[in-house]
């Protein structure tokens, strides 16, 4: 299995943003030194969740120059918030900078507060995401001699020539849908792309048996991928990056220490979530932006079972064997979950070193 680092930290105030950016760079460079396969970034706005993720492509391009051998991914880009032209242009540029080592997670977004900041109603997000993805494919396929591409959905435009630069390879960079909706799993499988494999089934976001959901969604995606008739190397590459994500990964020398520290981390994380809740409520003041599902408290058994991986290296290895047997190719590790204080960064770096020293070798 591959192991990737998910930069998913928060700040609680504007004066903490500067240090956060410096700390994220330090953490990413350590991941590179220790042999992790990829750095993944989210796409968020306004609320202190990864302030640098207001333009993850810009931060990724900065890190690429320092980590030229690293793969880079996005978990995930909220497609409705990106004009298709800018979406395709940025992906193509980063595709060149990474020399094809790019994985673009795609989704319709989860936060009404972020949607309304871009003039998007939450209820329309799925439709706009589909419009944008269809437009992106048309833009990627367009040559100078083709008829103009007309954008007449939520985002408008008329492209006469082509997208410049062209993709790095013969095809554009790999997209990574979340294989929860049947249409998303099919999009990944038919194109020979990897997918994110969910560990829950809405409307319940969480539970004590995440592996059963992983098996269900992976099985659907895997069956379609094999049936699509791709060359063996395409299938192997897609499966090697098919991803199971943990919002919070924390290792310590013993299970007891890891449990004590992860409770400390999650208490701080929940404080940040509670602070953001008031703004989310304002965003959901009308029916067009009302969410239909809710995420539980981080210190519940259901949340921790779904979103956390913690313990000693031996315990973590044992837990991950079940996901290796399913066929998961990439474990995405949220190592900086919650407000990134000095102590939190120390815990995160401790986790990287224990993963690299014990867990990664067990799965290579």
CSV table of C-alpha atoms in Angstrom, one decimal:
chain,number,residue,atom,x,y,z
A,1,UNK,CA,0.0,0.0,0.0
A,2,UNK,CA,0.9,3.6,-0.5
A,3,UNK,CA,0.8,6.2,2.3
A,4,UNK,CA,0.0,9.8,1.8
A,5,UNK,CA,-0.2,12.8,4.1
A,6,UNK,CA,-3.4,14.9,4.2
A,7,UNK,CA,-2.7,18.5,5.3
A,8,UNK,CA,-6.0,19.3,7.2
A,9,UNK,CA,-5.1,21.7,10.0
A,10,UNK,CA,-7.1,24.7,11.3
A,11,UNK,CA,-6.5,28.1,12.8
A,12,UNK,CA,-8.7,29.7,15.4
A,13,UNK,CA,-7.9,33.3,14.5
A,14,UNK,CA,-6.4,35.4,11.7
A,15,UNK,CA,-3.1,36.0,13.6
A,16,UNK,CA,-2.4,32.3,13.5
A,17,UNK,CA,-2.4,32.0,9.7
A,18,UNK,CA,1.2,33.0,9.2
A,19,UNK,CA,2.6,30.3,11.5
A,20,UNK,CA,0.3,27.7,10.1
A,21,UNK,CA,1.7,28.1,6.6
A,22,UNK,CA,5.2,27.8,7.9
A,23,UNK,CA,4.4,24.8,10.0
A,24,UNK,CA,2.6,23.1,7.1
A,25,UNK,CA,5.6,23.5,4.9
A,26,UNK,CA,7.9,22.0,7.6
A,27,UNK,CA,5.5,19.0,8.0
A,28,UNK,CA,5.3,18.4,4.3
A,29,UNK,CA,9.1,18.5,3.9
A,30,UNK,CA,9.4,16.0,6.7
A,31,UNK,CA,6.9,13.7,4.9
A,32,UNK,CA,9.1,14.0,1.8
A,33,UNK,CA,12.3,13.1,3.8
A,34,UNK,CA,10.6,10.1,5.4
A,35,UNK,CA,9.4,8.5,2.1
A,36,UNK,CA,5.6,9.2,2.0
A,37,UNK,CA,4.1,8.8,-1.4
A,38,UNK,CA,2.0,11.9,-1.7
A,39,UNK,CA,0.8,15.2,-0.2
A,40,UNK,CA,-2.9,15.9,-0.4
A,41,UNK,CA,-4.6,19.2,0.2
A,42,UNK,CA,-8.3,20.1,0.6
A,43,UNK,CA,-10.3,23.0,-0.9
A,44,UNK,CA,-11.8,25.3,1.7
A,45,UNK,CA,-12.7,28.9,2.2
A,46,UNK,CA,-13.5,31.5,4.9
A,47,UNK,CA,-13.7,29.4,8.0
A,48,UNK,CA,-10.1,28.8,9.3
A,49,UNK,CA,-10.0,25.2,8.0
A,50,UNK,CA,-6.7,25.1,6.2
A,51,UNK,CA,-6.5,28.8,5.3
A,52,UNK,CA,-4.0,28.1,2.6
A,53,UNK,CA,-6.5,25.8,1.0
A,54,UNK,CA,-8.3,28.9,-0.3
A,55,UNK,CA,-6.0,28.2,-3.3
A,56,UNK,CA,-4.6,24.7,-2.8
A,57,UNK,CA,-3.2,24.6,-6.3
A,58,UNK,CA,-1.0,27.6,-5.5
A,59,UNK,CA,0.4,26.1,-2.3
A,60,UNK,CA,0.9,22.7,-4.0
A,61,UNK,CA,2.9,24.4,-6.8
A,62,UNK,CA,5.2,25.9,-4.1
A,63,UNK,CA,5.7,22.5,-2.4
A,64,UNK,CA,6.3,20.8,-5.8
A,65,UNK,CA,9.4,22.9,-6.3
A,66,UNK,CA,10.8,21.6,-2.9
A,67,UNK,CA,9.5,18.0,-3.3
A,68,UNK,CA,10.0,17.2,-7.0
A,69,UNK,CA,9.7,13.4,-6.5
A,70,UNK,CA,6.4,13.6,-4.5
A,71,UNK,CA,2.9,13.0,-5.9
A,72,UNK,CA,0.4,15.7,-5.1
A,73,UNK,CA,-3.4,15.3,-4.7
A,74,UNK,CA,-6.5,17.1,-3.7
A,75,UNK,CA,-9.0,15.8,-1.3
A,76,UNK,CA,-11.2,17.1,-2.7
A,77,UNK,CA,-11.6,20.1,-5.1
A,78,UNK,CA,-15.2,21.5,-4.7
A,79,UNK,CA,-15.9,21.6,-8.4
A,80,UNK,CA,-18.9,24.0,-8.3
A,81,UNK,CA,-16.7,26.8,-6.9
A,82,UNK,CA,-14.3,26.7,-9.8
A,83,UNK,CA,-14.9,28.2,-13.3
A,84,UNK,CA,-14.2,25.3,-15.7
A,85,UNK,CA,-11.6,27.3,-17.7
A,86,UNK,CA,-9.6,28.1,-14.5
A,87,UNK,CA,-10.1,24.5,-13.2
A,88,UNK,CA,-8.5,23.0,-16.4
A,89,UNK,CA,-5.8,25.6,-16.7
A,90,UNK,CA,-4.6,25.1,-13.1
A,91,UNK,CA,-4.6,21.4,-13.4
A,92,UNK,CA,-2.6,21.4,-16.6
A,93,UNK,CA,0.0,23.7,-15.2
A,94,UNK,CA,0.4,21.6,-12.0
A,95,UNK,CA,0.4,18.5,-14.2
A,96,UNK,CA,3.5,19.8,-15.9
A,97,UNK,CA,5.2,20.9,-12.6
A,98,UNK,CA,4.7,17.5,-11.1
A,99,UNK,CA,5.6,15.7,-14.3
A,100,UNK,CA,2.3,13.8,-14.3
A,101,UNK,CA,2.3,13.0,-10.6
A,102,UNK,CA,-1.1,14.7,-10.0
A,103,UNK,CA,-4.3,13.3,-8.6
A,104,UNK,CA,-7.3,15.7,-8.5
A,105,UNK,CA,-10.0,14.6,-6.2
A,106,UNK,CA,-13.4,16.0,-7.3
A,107,UNK,CA,-16.6,16.5,-5.4
A,108,UNK,CA,-19.6,18.8,-5.1
A,109,UNK,CA,-18.6,20.3,-1.8
A,110,UNK,CA,-20.0,19.9,1.8
A,111,UNK,CA,-20.3,23.3,3.3
A,112,UNK,CA,-23.1,25.8,2.6
A,113,UNK,CA,-21.0,28.7,4.1
A,114,UNK,CA,-18.4,28.2,1.4
A,115,UNK,CA,-21.0,27.8,-1.3
A,116,UNK,CA,-22.8,31.1,-0.6
A,117,UNK,CA,-19.4,33.0,-0.7
A,118,UNK,CA,-19.2,32.1,-4.4
A,119,UNK,CA,-22.9,32.7,-5.1
A,120,UNK,CA,-23.7,29.0,-5.3
A,121,UNK,CA,-26.7,27.5,-3.5
A,122,UNK,CA,-26.0,24.3,-1.7
A,123,UNK,CA,-29.0,22.5,-3.3
A,124,UNK,CA,-27.5,23.3,-6.8
A,125,UNK,CA,-24.0,22.1,-6.1
A,126,UNK,CA,-24.4,18.6,-7.5
A,127,UNK,CA,-25.8,19.9,-10.8
A,128,UNK,CA,-23.2,22.6,-11.2
A,129,UNK,CA,-20.4,20.1,-10.4
A,130,UNK,CA,-21.7,17.9,-13.2
A,131,UNK,CA,-22.0,20.9,-15.6
A,132,UNK,CA,-18.4,21.9,-14.8
A,133,UNK,CA,-17.0,18.5,-15.3
A,134,UNK,CA,-18.6,18.0,-18.6
A,135,UNK,CA,-17.3,21.5,-19.6
A,136,UNK,CA,-13.8,20.6,-18.4
A,137,UNK,CA,-13.7,17.5,-20.6
A,138,UNK,CA,-14.8,19.5,-23.6
A,139,UNK,CA,-12.1,22.1,-22.9
A,140,UNK,CA,-9.4,19.4,-22.5
A,141,UNK,CA,-10.5,17.8,-25.8
A,142,UNK,CA,-10.6,21.0,-27.8
A,143,UNK,CA,-8.0,21.8,-30.5
A,144,UNK,CA,-7.4,25.1,-32.2
A,145,UNK,CA,-9.4,23.9,-35.3
A,146,UNK,CA,-12.5,22.8,-33.4
A,147,UNK,CA,-15.6,24.9,-33.0
A,148,UNK,CA,-15.7,27.2,-29.9
A,149,UNK,CA,-16.6,25.6,-26.6
A,150,UNK,CA,-19.7,27.4,-25.3
A,151,UNK,CA,-20.1,27.5,-21.5
A,152,UNK,CA,-23.7,28.2,-20.8
A,153,UNK,CA,-24.3,26.8,-17.3
A,154,UNK,CA,-23.8,28.5,-14.0
A,155,UNK,CA,-20.4,29.6,-15.3
A,156,UNK,CA,-20.3,31.3,-18.6
A,157,UNK,CA,-17.7,31.7,-21.4
A,158,UNK,CA,-16.8,31.0,-25.0
A,159,UNK,CA,-13.4,29.5,-25.7
A,160,UNK,CA,-12.2,30.0,-29.3
A,161,UNK,CA,-8.7,28.4,-29.4
A,162,UNK,CA,-7.6,25.9,-26.8
A,163,UNK,CA,-6.5,25.6,-23.2
A,164,UNK,CA,-2.9,26.5,-22.7
A,165,UNK,CA,-0.8,24.8,-21.6
A,166,UNK,CA,-1.9,21.4,-22.9
A,167,UNK,CA,-1.8,18.4,-20.5
A,168,UNK,CA,1.6,17.0,-19.6
A,169,UNK,CA,0.8,13.6,-21.1
A,170,UNK,CA,-1.4,12.3,-23.9
A,171,UNK,CA,-4.4,12.5,-21.5
A,172,UNK,CA,-5.2,15.1,-18.8
A,173,UNK,CA,-4.3,14.5,-15.2
A,174,UNK,CA,-6.1,11.8,-13.3
A,175,UNK,CA,-9.3,12.8,-11.6
A,176,UNK,CA,-10.4,11.0,-8.4
A,177,UNK,CA,-14.2,10.9,-7.8
A,178,UNK,CA,-15.7,9.8,-4.5
A,179,UNK,CA,-17.1,6.4,-5.3
A,180,UNK,CA,-20.3,7.0,-3.2
A,181,UNK,CA,-22.7,7.8,-6.0
A,182,UNK,CA,-23.0,5.2,-8.7
A,183,UNK,CA,-22.3,7.8,-11.4
A,184,UNK,CA,-19.1,8.9,-9.6
A,185,UNK,CA,-17.9,5.3,-9.3
A,186,UNK,CA,-18.7,4.7,-13.0
A,187,UNK,CA,-16.8,7.9,-14.0
A,188,UNK,CA,-13.7,6.7,-12.2
A,189,UNK,CA,-13.9,3.2,-13.5
A,190,UNK,CA,-14.6,4.0,-17.2
A,191,UNK,CA,-11.8,6.5,-17.3
A,192,UNK,CA,-9.3,4.2,-15.5
A,193,UNK,CA,-8.9,6.7,-12.6
A,194,UNK,CA,-8.5,5.9,-8.9
A,195,UNK,CA,-11.3,6.7,-6.5
A,196,UNK,CA,-11.9,7.7,-2.9
A,197,UNK,CA,-13.7,4.8,-1.1
A,198,UNK,CA,-16.1,6.0,1.6
A,199,UNK,CA,-16.3,4.5,5.1
A,200,UNK,CA,-20.0,5.4,5.7
A,201,UNK,CA,-23.3,5.6,4.0
A,202,UNK,CA,-25.4,8.8,4.2
A,203,UNK,CA,-27.4,10.1,5.8
A,204,UNK,CA,-25.4,8.6,8.7
A,205,UNK,CA,-21.9,10.0,8.6
A,206,UNK,CA,-20.1,7.6,10.9
A,207,UNK,CA,-20.6,4.3,12.5
A,208,UNK,CA,-18.7,1.5,14.3
A,209,UNK,CA,-18.2,-0.8,11.2
A,210,UNK,CA,-16.5,1.4,8.6
A,211,UNK,CA,-14.9,-1.6,6.9
A,212,UNK,CA,-18.3,-2.9,5.7
A,213,UNK,CA,-18.9,0.3,3.9
A,214,UNK,CA,-15.4,0.3,2.4
A,215,UNK,CA,-15.9,-3.2,1.1
A,216,UNK,CA,-19.3,-2.3,-0.4
A,217,UNK,CA,-18.1,0.8,-2.3
A,218,UNK,CA,-14.7,-0.7,-3.3
A,219,UNK,CA,-16.4,-3.8,-4.6
A,220,UNK,CA,-18.8,-1.7,-6.9
A,221,UNK,CA,-15.9,0.4,-8.2
A,222,UNK,CA,-13.5,-2.5,-8.7
A,223,UNK,CA,-16.1,-4.6,-10.6
A,224,UNK,CA,-16.7,-1.7,-13.0
A,225,UNK,CA,-13.0,-0.9,-13.4
A,226,UNK,CA,-12.2,-4.5,-14.4
A,227,UNK,CA,-15.2,-4.6,-16.8
A,228,UNK,CA,-14.1,-1.4,-18.6
A,229,UNK,CA,-11.4,-3.2,-20.6
A,230,UNK,CA,-8.4,-1.1,-19.6
A,231,UNK,CA,-4.8,-2.3,-20.1
A,232,UNK,CA,-3.4,-4.1,-17.1
A,233,UNK,CA,-1.0,-1.2,-16.2
A,234,UNK,CA,-4.0,1.3,-16.2
A,235,UNK,CA,-5.9,-0.9,-13.8
A,236,UNK,CA,-2.9,-1.5,-11.6
A,237,UNK,CA,-2.2,2.3,-11.4
A,238,UNK,CA,-5.8,3.1,-10.6
A,239,UNK,CA,-5.9,0.5,-7.8
A,240,UNK,CA,-2.6,1.6,-6.4
A,241,UNK,CA,-4.0,5.1,-5.7
A,242,UNK,CA,-7.6,4.0,-4.7
A,243,UNK,CA,-7.8,5.7,-1.4
A,244,UNK,CA,-9.2,5.2,2.1
A,245,UNK,CA,-9.0,8.4,4.1
A,246,UNK,CA,-8.6,9.0,7.8
A,247,UNK,CA,-9.3,12.5,9.1
A,248,UNK,CA,-7.1,11.9,12.2
A,249,UNK,CA,-4.1,9.5,12.3
A,250,UNK,CA,-2.1,9.5,15.5
A,251,UNK,CA,0.7,7.1,16.6
A,252,UNK,CA,2.6,6.8,19.8
A,253,UNK,CA,5.0,4.2,21.2
A,254,UNK,CA,2.1,2.6,23.2
A,255,UNK,CA,-1.6,2.2,22.7
A,256,UNK,CA,-2.2,3.9,26.0
A,257,UNK,CA,-0.2,7.0,25.1
A,258,UNK,CA,-1.8,7.2,21.6
A,259,UNK,CA,-5.3,7.0,23.1
A,260,UNK,CA,-4.6,9.7,25.7
A,261,UNK,CA,-3.1,12.0,23.0
A,262,UNK,CA,-5.7,11.4,20.4
A,263,UNK,CA,-8.4,12.4,22.9
A,264,UNK,CA,-6.5,15.7,23.5
A,265,UNK,CA,-6.3,16.3,19.7
A,266,UNK,CA,-9.9,15.6,19.1
A,267,UNK,CA,-11.1,17.8,22.0
A,268,UNK,CA,-9.2,20.7,20.4
A,269,UNK,CA,-10.6,19.7,17.0
A,270,UNK,CA,-14.2,19.7,18.3
A,271,UNK,CA,-13.7,23.2,19.8
A,272,UNK,CA,-12.8,24.4,16.3
A,273,UNK,CA,-15.9,22.7,14.8
A,274,UNK,CA,-18.1,24.2,17.4
A,275,UNK,CA,-16.7,27.7,16.6
A,276,UNK,CA,-17.5,27.2,12.9
A,277,UNK,CA,-21.0,25.9,13.7
A,278,UNK,CA,-22.5,29.3,14.3
A,279,UNK,CA,-21.4,30.5,10.9
A,280,UNK,CA,-22.7,27.4,9.2
A,281,UNK,CA,-26.1,28.0,10.8
A,282,UNK,CA,-26.2,31.5,9.3
A,283,UNK,CA,-25.4,30.1,5.9
A,284,UNK,CA,-28.2,27.5,6.3
A,285,UNK,CA,-30.8,30.2,7.0
A,286,UNK,CA,-32.8,29.3,3.9
A,287,UNK,CA,-34.0,26.1,2.3
A,288,UNK,CA,-31.7,26.4,-0.7
A,289,UNK,CA,-28.6,26.0,1.6
A,290,UNK,CA,-29.9,23.6,4.2
A,291,UNK,CA,-27.8,20.5,4.7
A,292,UNK,CA,-29.5,17.1,4.8
A,293,UNK,CA,-26.8,15.2,6.8
A,294,UNK,CA,-24.8,15.9,9.9
A,295,UNK,CA,-21.5,14.8,11.2
A,296,UNK,CA,-21.4,13.7,14.9
A,297,UNK,CA,-19.3,14.8,17.7
A,298,UNK,CA,-15.6,13.9,17.3
A,299,UNK,CA,-15.3,12.2,20.7
A,300,UNK,CA,-18.0,9.7,20.0
A,301,UNK,CA,-17.3,6.1,19.3
A,302,UNK,CA,-18.9,6.3,15.9
A,303,UNK,CA,-16.8,9.3,14.8
A,304,UNK,CA,-13.6,7.8,16.0
A,305,UNK,CA,-14.2,4.4,14.4
A,306,UNK,CA,-14.9,6.0,11.1
A,307,UNK,CA,-12.4,8.9,10.9
A,308,UNK,CA,-9.5,7.9,13.2
A,309,UNK,CA,-6.6,5.6,13.0
A,310,UNK,CA,-4.5,5.6,16.2
A,311,UNK,CA,-2.4,3.4,18.5
A,312,UNK,CA,1.0,1.9,18.6
A,313,UNK,CA,2.7,1.0,15.3
A,314,UNK,CA,1.8,-2.7,15.9
A,315,UNK,CA,-1.8,-1.9,16.5
A,316,UNK,CA,-2.0,0.4,13.4
A,317,UNK,CA,-0.4,-2.3,11.2
A,318,UNK,CA,-3.0,-4.9,12.4
A,319,UNK,CA,-5.9,-2.5,11.7
A,320,UNK,CA,-4.6,-1.7,8.2
A,321,UNK,CA,-4.2,-5.4,7.2
A,322,UNK,CA,-8.0,-5.6,6.8
A,323,UNK,CA,-8.0,-2.7,4.3
A,324,UNK,CA,-5.0,-4.2,2.4
A,325,UNK,CA,-6.9,-7.4,2.0
A,326,UNK,CA,-9.9,-5.5,0.6
A,327,UNK,CA,-7.6,-4.0,-2.1
A,328,UNK,CA,-7.2,-0.4,-0.9
A,329,UNK,CA,-4.0,1.0,-2.5
A,330,UNK,CA,-3.5,4.3,-0.7
A,331,UNK,CA,-4.0,5.3,2.9
A,332,UNK,CA,-4.6,9.0,3.3
A,333,UNK,CA,-3.4,10.1,6.7
A,334,UNK,CA,-4.8,13.3,8.3
A,335,UNK,CA,-1.8,14.0,10.5
A,336,UNK,CA,-2.4,17.7,11.5
A,337,UNK,CA,-6.1,17.5,12.4
A,338,UNK,CA,-7.4,20.4,14.4
A,339,UNK,CA,-5.8,23.7,15.4
A,340,UNK,CA,-2.1,23.5,14.7
A,341,UNK,CA,-0.4,24.6,17.9
A,342,UNK,CA,3.2,23.8,18.7
A,343,UNK,CA,2.2,20.8,20.6
A,344,UNK,CA,-0.1,19.6,17.9
A,345,UNK,CA,2.8,19.9,15.3
A,346,UNK,CA,5.0,17.9,17.6
A,347,UNK,CA,2.3,15.1,17.8
A,348,UNK,CA,2.0,15.2,14.0
A,349,UNK,CA,5.7,14.9,13.4
A,350,UNK,CA,5.8,12.0,16.0
A,351,UNK,CA,3.2,10.3,13.9
A,352,UNK,CA,5.1,10.7,10.7
A,353,UNK,CA,8.2,9.3,12.2
A,354,UNK,CA,6.5,6.3,13.7
A,355,UNK,CA,4.6,5.6,10.4
A,356,UNK,CA,7.8,5.8,8.4
A,357,UNK,CA,9.9,3.8,10.8
A,358,UNK,CA,7.4,0.9,11.4
A,359,UNK,CA,4.2,1.0,9.4
A,360,UNK,CA,5.3,1.9,5.9
A,361,UNK,CA,8.0,-0.9,5.7
A,362,UNK,CA,5.3,-3.4,6.8
A,363,UNK,CA,3.3,-2.6,3.7
A,364,UNK,CA,5.9,-2.0,1.0
